[in-house]
Amino acid sequence: MALYSEKVMDHFTNPRNVGVIEDADGVGEVGNAKCGDIMKIYLKIRDGIIVDVKFHTFGCGSAIASSSMATELIKGKPLSEALELTNKAVAEALDGLPAYKMHCSVLAEEAIRAAIKNYYDRNGIPYDKAQFPDPADEDEHHHGDGEE
Ligand code: FES
């Protein structure tokens, strides 16, 4: 019995969209305090559409597969759709994750959300704060890449 689906193994061994976007319009970094894994997502945005996305994940195989799948799911999509991406949808697109690995997919959802919030903040775009409930976001601006 395989613990991980073929899709998980595929996205883990051959992750899509790995890297950095130097002149990203939004960057989101999140971590899981328990396992210590960190995920960083870079977005290039034009007219409200995610035209490019890259990620760097220092984490477990499920976190890498989740970031890879999540970036594929939001590429070319409007921000409104990317904001609706849930960790459950990411896990489903991977044909499932073991229950104790579901938190790894949560990182992907949170990193995308943090990157979009960063884009809104940088551009003074108003947003509904209720859409960004993660209190850890308070620390996001300390991780700037010195672009300003
Ligand atoms: Fe930490 Fe998977 S074990 S994200």
Short mmCIF file of C-alpha atoms and ligand atoms in Angstrom, two decimals:
data_model
loop_
_atom_site.label_atom_id
_atom_site.label_comp_id
_atom_site.label_asym_id
_atom_site.label_seq_id
_atom_site.Cartn_x
_atom_site.Cartn_y
_atom_site.Cartn_z
CA MET A 1 0.00 0.00 0.00
CA ALA A 2 1.44 3.31 -1.03
CA LEU A 3 1.36 5.99 1.63
CA TYR A 4 1.58 8.78 -0.94
CA SER A 5 -0.29 9.14 -4.22
CA GLU A 6 1.54 9.11 -7.54
CA LYS A 7 0.74 12.81 -7.90
CA VAL A 8 2.37 13.61 -4.56
CA MET A 9 5.46 11.67 -5.59
CA ASP A 10 5.49 13.35 -9.00
CA HIS A 11 5.25 16.89 -7.58
CA PHE A 12 7.80 16.05 -4.90
CA THR A 13 10.41 14.61 -7.26
CA ASN A 14 9.68 17.05 -10.10
CA PRO A 15 8.27 20.19 -8.48
CA ARG A 16 6.86 22.87 -10.79
CA ASN A 17 7.60 26.60 -10.43
CA VAL A 18 10.56 26.31 -8.07
CA GLY A 19 12.59 29.47 -7.72
CA VAL A 20 12.52 33.16 -6.97
CA ILE A 21 10.93 36.09 -8.80
CA GLU A 22 13.39 38.92 -8.22
CA ASP A 23 10.93 41.72 -9.02
CA ALA A 24 7.90 40.01 -7.51
CA ASP A 25 4.79 42.09 -6.87
CA GLY A 26 3.96 40.12 -3.75
CA VAL A 27 5.95 37.80 -1.50
CA GLY A 28 4.55 35.63 1.25
CA GLU A 29 6.50 33.61 3.78
CA VAL A 30 4.93 31.32 6.32
CA GLY A 31 6.18 28.63 8.65
CA ASN A 32 4.86 25.87 10.81
CA ALA A 33 6.17 26.28 14.34
CA LYS A 34 5.82 22.59 15.14
CA CYS A 35 7.83 21.04 12.30
CA GLY A 36 9.91 24.14 11.50
CA ASP A 37 9.16 24.00 7.78
CA ILE A 38 9.10 27.27 5.84
CA MET A 39 7.43 28.15 2.54
CA LYS A 40 7.93 31.29 0.47
CA ILE A 41 5.75 32.24 -2.51
CA TYR A 42 6.51 34.92 -5.10
CA LEU A 43 3.78 36.42 -7.30
CA LYS A 44 3.92 38.48 -10.47
CA ILE A 45 0.59 40.25 -10.91
CA ARG A 46 -0.83 42.10 -13.91
CA ASP A 47 -4.34 43.58 -13.90
CA GLY A 48 -5.38 41.38 -11.00
CA ILE A 49 -4.14 38.20 -12.68
CA ILE A 50 -1.31 36.02 -11.38
CA VAL A 51 0.88 35.92 -14.48
CA ASP A 52 3.77 34.14 -12.77
CA VAL A 53 4.39 32.36 -9.51
CA LYS A 54 7.42 30.70 -7.96
CA PHE A 55 8.12 29.07 -4.62
CA HIS A 56 10.88 28.04 -2.28
CA THR A 57 10.01 25.49 0.36
CA PHE A 58 12.36 24.34 3.08
CA GLY A 59 10.23 21.50 4.21
CA CYS A 60 8.98 17.98 3.97
CA GLY A 61 8.00 16.19 0.79
CA SER A 62 4.31 16.89 1.30
CA ALA A 63 5.01 20.60 1.72
CA ILE A 64 7.04 20.64 -1.50
CA ALA A 65 4.36 18.72 -3.40
CA SER A 66 1.69 21.03 -1.96
CA SER A 67 3.56 24.18 -2.99
CA SER A 68 4.15 22.79 -6.46
CA MET A 69 0.49 21.88 -6.94
CA ALA A 70 -0.76 25.14 -5.39
CA THR A 71 1.37 27.25 -7.74
CA GLU A 72 0.01 25.28 -10.71
CA LEU A 73 -3.54 25.86 -9.48
CA ILE A 74 -3.22 29.66 -9.17
CA LYS A 75 -1.04 30.40 -12.21
CA GLY A 76 -3.00 32.50 -14.72
CA LYS A 77 -5.86 32.94 -12.27
CA PRO A 78 -7.35 36.17 -10.87
CA LEU A 79 -6.37 37.05 -7.28
CA SER A 80 -9.97 36.53 -6.16
CA GLU A 81 -9.76 32.88 -7.23
CA ALA A 82 -6.33 32.37 -5.68
CA LEU A 83 -7.70 33.67 -2.37
CA GLU A 84 -10.35 31.00 -2.45
CA LEU A 85 -7.85 28.16 -2.82
CA THR A 86 -8.08 25.99 0.26
CA ASN A 87 -5.56 23.50 1.56
CA LYS A 88 -8.24 20.87 1.04
CA ALA A 89 -8.42 21.68 -2.67
CA VAL A 90 -4.62 21.42 -2.89
CA ALA A 91 -4.65 18.04 -1.14
CA GLU A 92 -7.48 16.83 -3.36
CA ALA A 93 -5.61 17.90 -6.49
CA LEU A 94 -2.75 15.74 -5.20
CA ASP A 95 -5.16 12.80 -4.86
CA GLY A 96 -4.98 13.11 -1.11
CA LEU A 97 -2.45 13.41 1.70
CA PRO A 98 -2.24 11.26 4.82
CA ALA A 99 -4.25 12.88 7.65
CA TYR A 100 -1.12 13.73 9.66
CA LYS A 101 0.32 15.48 6.58
CA MET A 102 -2.67 17.75 5.92
CA HIS A 103 -0.97 20.61 7.81
CA CYS A 104 1.67 20.68 5.06
CA SER A 105 -0.98 21.72 2.54
CA VAL A 106 -2.11 24.44 4.94
CA LEU A 107 1.28 26.11 4.48
CA ALA A 108 0.55 26.49 0.75
CA GLU A 109 -2.81 28.11 1.35
CA GLU A 110 -1.31 30.46 3.93
CA ALA A 111 1.73 31.40 1.84
CA ILE A 112 -0.44 32.36 -1.14
CA ARG A 113 -2.70 34.40 1.11
CA ALA A 114 0.32 36.14 2.68
CA ALA A 115 1.77 36.96 -0.77
CA ILE A 116 -1.51 38.48 -1.95
CA LYS A 117 -1.79 40.50 1.27
CA ASN A 118 1.78 41.70 0.73
CA TYR A 119 0.82 42.82 -2.80
CA TYR A 120 -2.23 44.70 -1.47
CA ASP A 121 -0.17 46.33 1.29
CA ARG A 122 2.61 47.42 -1.07
CA ASN A 123 0.14 49.04 -3.43
CA GLY A 124 -2.23 50.51 -0.86
CA ILE A 125 -5.07 48.39 -2.21
CA PRO A 126 -7.88 48.16 0.34
CA TYR A 127 -9.01 44.69 1.37
CA ASP A 128 -11.28 42.96 3.79
CA LYS A 129 -9.11 42.20 6.83
CA ALA A 130 -11.34 39.24 7.66
CA GLN A 131 -9.93 37.52 4.58
CA PHE A 132 -6.49 37.47 6.21
CA PRO A 133 -7.03 36.12 9.69
CA ASP A 134 -3.53 34.78 10.33
CA PRO A 135 -1.97 36.82 13.16
CA ALA A 136 1.49 35.64 12.05
CA ASP A 137 1.07 37.99 9.06
CA GLU A 138 2.01 40.81 11.41
CA ASP A 139 5.63 39.76 10.98
CA GLU A 140 5.58 39.54 7.20
CA HIS A 141 7.01 42.98 6.50
CA HIS A 142 10.17 42.15 8.42
CA HIS A 143 11.04 39.72 5.67
CA GLY A 144 11.16 42.31 2.86
CA ASP A 145 13.76 41.81 0.16
CA GLY A 146 14.98 45.38 0.26
CA GLU A 147 13.20 46.40 -2.91
CA GLU A 148 12.18 49.76 -1.49
FE1 FES B 1 6.16 20.37 8.16
FE2 FES B 1 5.14 18.90 6.26
S1 FES B 1 6.07 18.23 8.10
S2 FES B 1 5.14 21.04 6.42
#
